[in-house]
Structure formats: C-alpha cells, structure tokens
C-alpha cells in the first residue's frame, strides 16, 4: 500500500485491435469511435479495427502492426476469451511478442449482445478497453509448460451413454473404470421394452453391450459405487470411489441364484425398484434377469438378519462352501488415478405428483410412462400384459403428453423424447390390448430419422389423436375406477370429456437430484434447467469448462438413445484425442510463494484443491508445485500476508484493471 | 556540529505512542545525546508559535502519532510537514487510522450524541455540547472542528515513513532513530518494520497443524487458552497470519491473540478484506447455512478485521446517508 511496487515498469507501446464480428459487435458498439478513443489512452501506440479479427487477415494485421510499429503489448476487443483468447495469443506470439503480453476484452457477450442502448454500450466498451490497456501494460512474459496425460479413463454412470463410451475406449486399448451407483448397469434403457422408431427390443441391443462391459479385460466395473472426491487436473485426476456393500462377495458369488430361492421369505414381499414398485422382490435379489454383473444383492433395510440378527440365514446355508454372503461388509474407498473423465450420469423422470390435478398417486389407474414401459415389457412384472392394478385389461387408455415439459409451472423445456415414446407406447398398448388409445398432445414433435414415418404409421393404426392440453383427470364417479380426462380439443374448438380405464402420464426428463453436488465435485457448470453445461452448444457439445471432463447422454440435456450413443462416442473420441496427444499445454497462470516473506502460517496448505502446496519443514515456508497448480487462485486469496502471487493475476494487474474500469474518463 | 532536530506530536490517539518514547527508559539519554528535541508538547513546554518560527525543513525528523480528525490536527500536520525534512507516521492511528478510525462507522453527529448524551457514564442533564466559540470574562476561545471522517496522516500530508504498532515498541522507535541518524533508510514510503507476517516470529509457530480448518471461532474469554499451542489451532481469531511482524509476538507471549495493530504487509492493499478472506477460507464446511453459522459467531467483524485500519481501507468509512 504505502511501499513502492517492486515491479511497476509499464509498457508504453500498446496496440489495440477492435473486432466488428460482422454486425455482432459493430451493430451495437460504434467501433470507429471506440478505436478513436482507444488511440488516446496513455501508453497506446495505435488502435485498429477489422471486420473479423479472428480471420487470417485479421490475425495477420495484428502481427504486421506489432512488427511495423514496434508494439510491446496487444489488446484485442472482440468476443469471449473462451472462444478466441488462444487465437490471439498465438497471433501475438507470431508477431514476435510473448504470448502473454496480450489481454482480451469481451465486448460481444459482455456488451453488444446484452445491451440495446448504443451510447451506453460504447461507454461500456471504452471502460473495458481502458481497463485492459492499463492491465496489459504491467503484464510479465510467461512461458507455458506441458503436463503428461494419464491414459486411464473414468466413466461415471453405467447407462447406455457410459456403456458405449467405456466400450469405445476399452476397444481402443485404454483402461476404463466404469462406476455405477445401482447394483447393475443398464440404466433407464434396461427398463424399456421396444425402442422408437424401429421397435427393436431394447434388451436385445443393450444386454450384449452390458455383458461385453463385464467381459472386457480393459474395463474395471464397479457397481453400487459412487465417486466421492475428485482432485487434480486434466491428465492427472485423483478420484475416490466409495464402494457400498452388496453383502455378497463379488469374486465368490457365481450367480446361481439359489440363495434367493432359499430366503426365509417364501414370497417376494418387497416393492421392486427396478419395476418401479409394480412388482415384488425378496430382501436378497437380482434387479432383473439380465443384470450385469449377475450377482445377488442384499437389501439391509428389509433383510431380517440386519434387523434382528436372529434369521436362520437359509441363504448362507445354501451358499455353503462358496461362502459368498458376508453380512459384515462395509463401505470401502478405492483411490484411482485417471487422465480424463466422462460423465454419463443420466436423468431422473419428472415426479408426476407435482401436477396434482392429473391424480398420479391418488387414482390407482394413473400410471407414468416409465411404469408402462415395465408393464409392456415381456420380462416385466406382468410378463408383458398391460393390465390395471386390479387385473383387468383396459379397454381405453389416455396418454397425456408433456407432463413436466413445456409447462411454465414445472419445466419450460421440451424433453425431446416424450412424443415419440408416447406414440410407441400407444402402438404397444394397442397391439397387446386392442384398447382405444388416445394421445393428448400440445404439438407433435417428430424431428428425427424415421420419426415422422413412425408417427404416420401409428396414426394409421387407428390411434385417436387429440390436440390439447389436458386440464383435469377425475373419477367418473360410478365406482368402477374409470377416469375422465377433460381437455380443450383445439382442433375442434370445444371442451371434451373423455372417459378411459387407464391414464398414462408422459413424464419429462429432469436433471438428477444430486446434479448440483456432482457438478461441484467435478468442478463443472450446470445450465439453468440443472443439466450439465457443455463448453459450447455447437462447437464443443461434449466438452465442459473443465479440461479433461466430458459429457455424454441425458446428464447434458434430454435426448434419445441414438443421440446419446453418438454423444458417448464423441466424448470417448475427445478423451482419446487427449490421451494420444500424450501431454497437454498448461496455462502458465500458476501461483507462487514469495519464499523470503512467507511467514509459514500454513493457511494455504488445506486450501489447494490439487494438493499442490506443501510445507517445507526445514525452511518453515510453503511451496507450490508448479506442475500441480492449476491457477485457481484459492491460495492467493487466502494467503493472509499477500505472500502468494499468481502469474497473470498479480494484484497490481487486477487493481489496475479495476481502477481502469472505474475511472471516469 | 549541531545535532539533528527531532519533533514529536500527538493528534487523534490515546497517548500510548508517547509512552513508547518514555519507555525508551535510560536509552532516551542516548537519543537525547544524538538529537535535539525541539518540539514535544506532552513532555516539554513548546508552543505552536515556536514551531511556526522555525525555518522550513529545519526539523530533521518529526514523529507524528494519531489520526487526523480535527481542523487543528490538520493544521499541525501541514505545519510540521513544512518544517520537517522527514515526516514519520508513528503508530497505528497515524499509519492506518487506528482505533479512533472506527468512528468512521458513524457520523460526527451520532458520535457527539453518544459521547455527550447517551453514554451511561455521563452526567449532562442540560445536554451541553462543545461549541466552537466560547466566551468567558471577556476572553474568547475557538475550538477546532471535529471532522465527519477520521483520516490517516498520509490522507492529509505527504508521509515519508511509517512506524507501525499500537503503540510501536521502543525497539522499533530506536531502530527508526538509528536508521535516520545513519542515513540508512529504505525507499520512501516504507514501513520501518519487517515485511513478513507475525507467525514468522511467533514462539508457537511449530504447533500449528499443517491442515488447519475450523468449525468455530472463539473469543478469548470463551476459551481456557493453552499457553503453548497456536491460538488459531485453539479456534481463536489470531490476526497474526495477516499482520506484519516486528513486535516479537508480544500479545501472544501474554497468551492473548494478535489483534493486528502492526497492520498488513506491504503486499496487502486492504488488510481487513485480506484477513477476512483468509479466515473465511479456513471454515470447514460446504454447507451455506453452516458456514453462515460459523462466521456468525465472529462478534463485530468490522471491529475485528478492520480494528486498526478502517480509514486506510478501500472501504474508508460507512456510507454517508444523503
């Protein structure tokens, strides 16, 4: 504060380059006046504009001006640094300067795109440019370093996204850890009967991939497991995986299933999660016959031995010498090191109870679409028969689209798959019951390969399509369980009351309940709806803002199986590209300790998310491992005596920037 | 050869800084042997007019303690600046604003109201307030005006050096005098004390665990304080890590946590914000409510983190209501 800066010398030949970005910037910000203003700032040697600064001629302009006018610093006012910082750093370096003698100003996302008042937008651009010029004059020359990439990959989530990504990587010879929190892999797809629009059997196409995962020598499969800690950085992540007890030893159980038969519970009495409570299971069970791994699992909530310790343990008896059952099993944590991570953590279906007037949970004959998937499934709780809870076959069924989608009270977005799966369910119900099936839709959305053809085909089968949003579902009142759907048919222009035996709610797709915790753990971002945010919606759809962490499937947004598989393949390819490059350039924005003045107070030591800081016992000072440091700045902010500094984020630079923005000129 | 002339002056401060000079004890004789004290109102009978009569720059060094919060203090600061070759802000109040600087959380009016009317130890039934003009027996006295905002010395005049502390230790004063006499001075603007945090010289340094995180912050009266162990490790808000060393951990040796009177190191622009950032980082929770609870038990955060430095901080004062 009162002592003179040790550094302090300011560069004096700054070049400012302002990009029009077509009309993206120039349409709102008066680029000519901005350039004129920039030219008057202290230390600025010249200011130029160009239509597309990121184009080859634009980059060439920067290089040429550096050489011809002896510039010593470069400021580019254009789009987001996420997009083109690297481009312009490279141009700066090609012009003969250090790549970090550069500062980018975002006058597009931060200015022209978010303002309408042109005068105010120009003033804001001036403020931002002034801040950048003041800052860049203090920039130091920095050198980049390279870090190696661990070739092992972590895939989180064993649905079709995780399965496909894991197999792709494993087939390429990479070792994959596939972590799934349920007792089996397969995810939602394993619950489906047929898939739209081809009507091929979900199990027939999924289960071979599931068994391939189990059999693959390059895949370590951990079910009943969750990631509980992630540290490190691209190429070198340290991950803790907590493996919950199955109470059955994986390497001893052979999947003979005799223990299930022998359980003291003669009858299955526990509501079965895999069948969404439509079927029953025993406390010792397998989720479904094609589960992978095909190992039994004991549910400690319902097993008598866990409750009373007085069970006869007929399961242990029949297991005999195999001794695969272990009631003492505890959580254990495995620590693994991987270079890249693919998140395929999927979705949850919308909770239909949130729309009380549809009566889900109140009227027994209201089902969700996922429950219907189980009812129509040959391996489901009814063996594929579509029957009501009382055993009757419905003669009429009403399917309500957009439940928890395209709705201002729940989710505004379209869940993308509901129209198609609703048509598929209509077809399957009709095929199995010959019931009258009504589909109540807002708009029929079939934008995919073979989708419109499928819609036409199902429509021709005699499906009753009603365009309108159902307003109410209520009992007919004569005690036979029939329900009336009240809807304004917008094509007929009248309110209709349609009595049916069964109502199916086509529930939308939502982000997982723990998406926020997962996001924090992996240090990625969520979009407004709670789904994980991709780095760029078009050009980096499977990347995240954290290098080395990729997205696949519905954790990023609702999508169907083909899109999920395509995205999983893309995520695997992105991971492979990193792995095969072998190393990655590290940003030099690392933190460093001023050893001479560090008081050794240790405040910084527990701060570092990358374990890059250690305490030197001999010198009694902190030390930062430059290779491990990711430049997050946490220790810099925490150091109480200001003895940790950070390249590119030196206090002087930041204060210059702040003063630059706030100075009225 | 004439000895260099030295002045001491007292502005908005408690007087503790003057004690430092007295606490030199017999060493004061060495000082007096080396310099002439030409102005020291607390101990010697000099008047303002004596200073006014001195030629400009005739005082080699003036040690000015206290913040600036009245017109008279401001005038004296300007006068002494003009007469001195070297002006030193002596002690926390002159350097950073000090304890009086916490008045910047209020307005002048509310300060006067508190001091002359509300304060329970006052008996002032007529609600008398000091007036600027006072007449008695045909004599008239003019009192200085109290500012709305307490200022540091360098917000009023150019300052050459700073001697930190509430009060500075006699050792630092002696070292400052020796540096002045020897012409052995750091660049202008320096704080004449080490530039590391207090932990460096703390006798309990080795007892702090490598990875210390806290789930509660205690005040000294809430804990039976272990005399050997790092105070932070005992959950006490010790400002040592965020405070410049040089006092040789006097308070810690008295089994009390550091309160931060030496101010920040040269690398910290706003000591309160920095300390807050450091201590908040130590909170061992990821749950917002729990974090709020843990930080909530820090009584008087401004008075804790900005105890000596509010006027010199980026905040400077509480916003003045229009």
PDB file of N, CA and C in Angstrom, chain B residues 36-79:
ATOM      1  N   UNK B  36      18.502  16.851  19.066  1.00  0.00           N
ATOM      2  CA  UNK B  36      17.842  17.879  19.866  1.00  0.00           C
ATOM      3  C   UNK B  36      16.339  17.711  19.709  1.00  0.00           C
ATOM      4  N   UNK B  37      15.635  17.567  20.831  1.00  0.00           N
ATOM      5  CA  UNK B  37      14.190  17.520  20.745  1.00  0.00           C
ATOM      6  C   UNK B  37      13.677  18.940  20.760  1.00  0.00           C
ATOM      7  N   UNK B  38      13.113  19.389  19.634  1.00  0.00           N
ATOM      8  CA  UNK B  38      12.727  20.798  19.531  1.00  0.00           C
ATOM      9  C   UNK B  38      11.231  21.014  19.737  1.00  0.00           C
ATOM     10  N   UNK B  39      10.466  19.913  19.789  1.00  0.00           N
ATOM     11  CA  UNK B  39       9.014  20.053  19.942  1.00  0.00           C
ATOM     12  C   UNK B  39       8.480  18.729  20.468  1.00  0.00           C
ATOM     13  N   UNK B  40       7.867  18.794  21.679  1.00  0.00           N
ATOM     14  CA  UNK B  40       7.315  17.565  22.269  1.00  0.00           C
ATOM     15  C   UNK B  40       6.290  17.977  23.311  1.00  0.00           C
ATOM     16  N   UNK B  41       5.132  18.462  22.899  1.00  0.00           N
ATOM     17  CA  UNK B  41       4.183  19.107  23.819  1.00  0.00           C
ATOM     18  C   UNK B  41       3.842  18.262  25.032  1.00  0.00           C
ATOM     19  N   UNK B  42       3.830  16.967  24.941  1.00  0.00           N
ATOM     20  CA  UNK B  42       3.411  16.154  26.077  1.00  0.00           C
ATOM     21  C   UNK B  42       4.416  16.229  27.210  1.00  0.00           C
ATOM     22  N   UNK B  43       5.683  16.531  26.888  1.00  0.00           N
ATOM     23  CA  UNK B  43       6.708  16.489  27.924  1.00  0.00           C
ATOM     24  C   UNK B  43       7.389  17.835  28.133  1.00  0.00           C
ATOM     25  N   UNK B  44       7.493  18.619  27.083  1.00  0.00           N
ATOM     26  CA  UNK B  44       8.268  19.850  27.177  1.00  0.00           C
ATOM     27  C   UNK B  44       7.410  21.033  26.751  1.00  0.00           C
ATOM     28  N   UNK B  45       7.667  22.189  27.318  1.00  0.00           N
ATOM     29  CA  UNK B  45       6.802  23.341  27.108  1.00  0.00           C
ATOM     30  C   UNK B  45       7.153  24.092  25.841  1.00  0.00           C
ATOM     31  N   UNK B  46       6.662  23.605  24.723  1.00  0.00           N
ATOM     32  CA  UNK B  46       6.787  24.342  23.468  1.00  0.00           C
ATOM     33  C   UNK B  46       5.410  24.750  23.037  1.00  0.00           C
ATOM     34  N   UNK B  47       5.321  25.812  22.247  1.00  0.00           N
ATOM     35  CA  UNK B  47       4.049  26.271  21.718  1.00  0.00           C
ATOM     36  C   UNK B  47       4.091  26.212  20.200  1.00  0.00           C
ATOM     37  N   UNK B  48       2.877  26.242  19.657  1.00  0.00           N
ATOM     38  CA  UNK B  48       2.759  26.226  18.204  1.00  0.00           C
ATOM     39  C   UNK B  48       3.563  27.349  17.548  1.00  0.00           C
ATOM     40  N   UNK B  49       3.553  28.515  18.212  1.00  0.00           N
ATOM     41  CA  UNK B  49       4.257  29.651  17.603  1.00  0.00           C
ATOM     42  C   UNK B  49       5.763  29.418  17.522  1.00  0.00           C
ATOM     43  N   UNK B  50       6.264  28.562  18.453  1.00  0.00           N
ATOM     44  CA  UNK B  50       7.697  28.216  18.390  1.00  0.00           C
ATOM     45  C   UNK B  50       7.996  27.467  17.091  1.00  0.00           C
ATOM     46  N   UNK B  51       7.080  26.551  16.752  1.00  0.00           N
ATOM     47  CA  UNK B  51       7.286  25.768  15.528  1.00  0.00           C
ATOM     48  C   UNK B  51       7.154  26.685  14.321  1.00  0.00           C
ATOM     49  N   UNK B  52       6.131  27.538  14.368  1.00  0.00           N
ATOM     50  CA  UNK B  52       5.910  28.444  13.242  1.00  0.00           C
ATOM     51  C   UNK B  52       7.135  29.317  12.982  1.00  0.00           C
ATOM     52  N   UNK B  53       7.858  29.619  14.075  1.00  0.00           N
ATOM     53  CA  UNK B  53       9.040  30.483  13.943  1.00  0.00           C
ATOM     54  C   UNK B  53      10.247  29.762  13.351  1.00  0.00           C
ATOM     55  N   UNK B  54      10.188  28.427  13.325  1.00  0.00           N
ATOM     56  CA  UNK B  54      11.348  27.674  12.808  1.00  0.00           C
ATOM     57  C   UNK B  54      11.404  27.805  11.292  1.00  0.00           C
ATOM     58  N   UNK B  55      12.610  27.806  10.748  1.00  0.00           N
ATOM     59  CA  UNK B  55      12.717  27.823   9.275  1.00  0.00           C
ATOM     60  C   UNK B  55      12.155  26.512   8.704  1.00  0.00           C
ATOM     61  N   UNK B  56      11.623  26.571   7.496  1.00  0.00           N
ATOM     62  CA  UNK B  56      11.127  25.356   6.836  1.00  0.00           C
ATOM     63  C   UNK B  56      12.247  24.320   6.734  1.00  0.00           C
ATOM     64  N   UNK B  57      11.890  23.099   6.883  1.00  0.00           N
ATOM     65  CA  UNK B  57      12.810  21.947   6.779  1.00  0.00           C
ATOM     66  C   UNK B  57      13.917  21.975   7.831  1.00  0.00           C
ATOM     67  N   UNK B  58      13.708  22.730   8.896  1.00  0.00           N
ATOM     68  CA  UNK B  58      14.771  22.803   9.901  1.00  0.00           C
ATOM     69  C   UNK B  58      14.707  21.611  10.858  1.00  0.00           C
ATOM     70  N   UNK B  59      13.557  20.946  10.920  1.00  0.00           N
ATOM     71  CA  UNK B  59      13.469  19.745  11.761  1.00  0.00           C
ATOM     72  C   UNK B  59      13.901  18.550  10.906  1.00  0.00           C
ATOM     73  N   UNK B  60      14.837  17.772  11.428  1.00  0.00           N
ATOM     74  CA  UNK B  60      15.308  16.625  10.641  1.00  0.00           C
ATOM     75  C   UNK B  60      14.213  15.580  10.526  1.00  0.00           C
ATOM     76  N   UNK B  61      13.566  15.273  11.645  1.00  0.00           N
ATOM     77  CA  UNK B  61      12.535  14.219  11.612  1.00  0.00           C
ATOM     78  C   UNK B  61      11.447  14.527  12.624  1.00  0.00           C
ATOM     79  N   UNK B  62      10.203  14.369  12.166  1.00  0.00           N
ATOM     80  CA  UNK B  62       9.086  14.543  13.077  1.00  0.00           C
ATOM     81  C   UNK B  62       8.318  13.237  13.187  1.00  0.00           C
ATOM     82  N   UNK B  63       8.159  12.778  14.427  1.00  0.00           N
ATOM     83  CA  UNK B  63       7.361  11.573  14.680  1.00  0.00           C
ATOM     84  C   UNK B  63       5.952  12.018  15.079  1.00  0.00           C
ATOM     85  N   UNK B  64       4.994  11.830  14.165  1.00  0.00           N
ATOM     86  CA  UNK B  64       3.654  12.293  14.452  1.00  0.00           C
ATOM     87  C   UNK B  64       2.751  11.098  14.722  1.00  0.00           C
ATOM     88  N   UNK B  65       2.146  11.061  15.908  1.00  0.00           N
ATOM     89  CA  UNK B  65       1.245   9.956  16.203  1.00  0.00           C
ATOM     90  C   UNK B  65      -0.197  10.429  16.173  1.00  0.00           C
ATOM     91  N   UNK B  66      -1.111   9.517  15.951  1.00  0.00           N
ATOM     92  CA  UNK B  66      -2.535   9.844  15.969  1.00  0.00           C
ATOM     93  C   UNK B  66      -3.097  10.082  14.587  1.00  0.00           C
ATOM     94  N   UNK B  67      -4.399   9.813  14.503  1.00  0.00           N
ATOM     95  CA  UNK B  67      -5.113  10.069  13.252  1.00  0.00           C
ATOM     96  C   UNK B  67      -5.444  11.550  13.167  1.00  0.00           C
ATOM     97  N   UNK B  68      -5.995  11.963  12.047  1.00  0.00           N
ATOM     98  CA  UNK B  68      -6.346  13.371  11.852  1.00  0.00           C
ATOM     99  C   UNK B  68      -7.868  13.462  11.791  1.00  0.00           C
ATOM    100  N   UNK B  69      -8.446  14.112  12.794  1.00  0.00           N
ATOM    101  CA  UNK B  69      -9.910  14.219  12.781  1.00  0.00           C
ATOM    102  C   UNK B  69     -10.416  15.589  13.225  1.00  0.00           C
ATOM    103  N   UNK B  70      -9.496  16.567  13.398  1.00  0.00           N
ATOM    104  CA  UNK B  70      -9.955  17.934  13.702  1.00  0.00           C
ATOM    105  C   UNK B  70      -9.171  18.915  12.832  1.00  0.00           C
ATOM    106  N   UNK B  71      -9.725  20.109  12.724  1.00  0.00           N
ATOM    107  CA  UNK B  71      -9.039  21.147  11.938  1.00  0.00           C
ATOM    108  C   UNK B  71      -7.671  21.469  12.536  1.00  0.00           C
ATOM    109  N   UNK B  72      -7.574  21.435  13.851  1.00  0.00           N
ATOM    110  CA  UNK B  72      -6.303  21.769  14.486  1.00  0.00           C
ATOM    111  C   UNK B  72      -5.239  20.721  14.135  1.00  0.00           C
ATOM    112  N   UNK B  73      -5.659  19.446  14.192  1.00  0.00           N
ATOM    113  CA  UNK B  73      -4.710  18.379  13.857  1.00  0.00           C
ATOM    114  C   UNK B  73      -4.250  18.507  12.411  1.00  0.00           C
ATOM    115  N   UNK B  74      -5.196  18.850  11.552  1.00  0.00           N
ATOM    116  CA  UNK B  74      -4.860  19.009  10.143  1.00  0.00           C
ATOM    117  C   UNK B  74      -3.852  20.147   9.960  1.00  0.00           C
ATOM    118  N   UNK B  75      -4.106  21.268  10.659  1.00  0.00           N
ATOM    119  CA  UNK B  75      -3.192  22.417  10.562  1.00  0.00           C
ATOM    120  C   UNK B  75      -1.800  22.045  11.064  1.00  0.00           C
ATOM    121  N   UNK B  76      -1.762  21.334  12.194  1.00  0.00           N
ATOM    122  CA  UNK B  76      -0.464  20.942  12.765  1.00  0.00           C
ATOM    123  C   UNK B  76       0.273  19.982  11.831  1.00  0.00           C
ATOM    124  N   UNK B  77      -0.477  19.101  11.193  1.00  0.00           N
ATOM    125  CA  UNK B  77       0.159  18.155  10.262  1.00  0.00           C
ATOM    126  C   UNK B  77       0.815  18.921   9.118  1.00  0.00           C
ATOM    127  N   UNK B  78       0.072  19.893   8.574  1.00  0.00           N
ATOM    128  CA  UNK B  78       0.640  20.692   7.477  1.00  0.00           C
ATOM    129  C   UNK B  78       1.858  21.482   7.947  1.00  0.00           C
ATOM    130  N   UNK B  79       1.731  22.077   9.150  1.00  0.00           N
ATOM    131  CA  UNK B  79       2.823  22.887   9.679  1.00  0.00           C
ATOM    132  C   UNK B  79       4.083  22.032   9.878  1.00  0.00           C
TER     133      UNK B  79
END
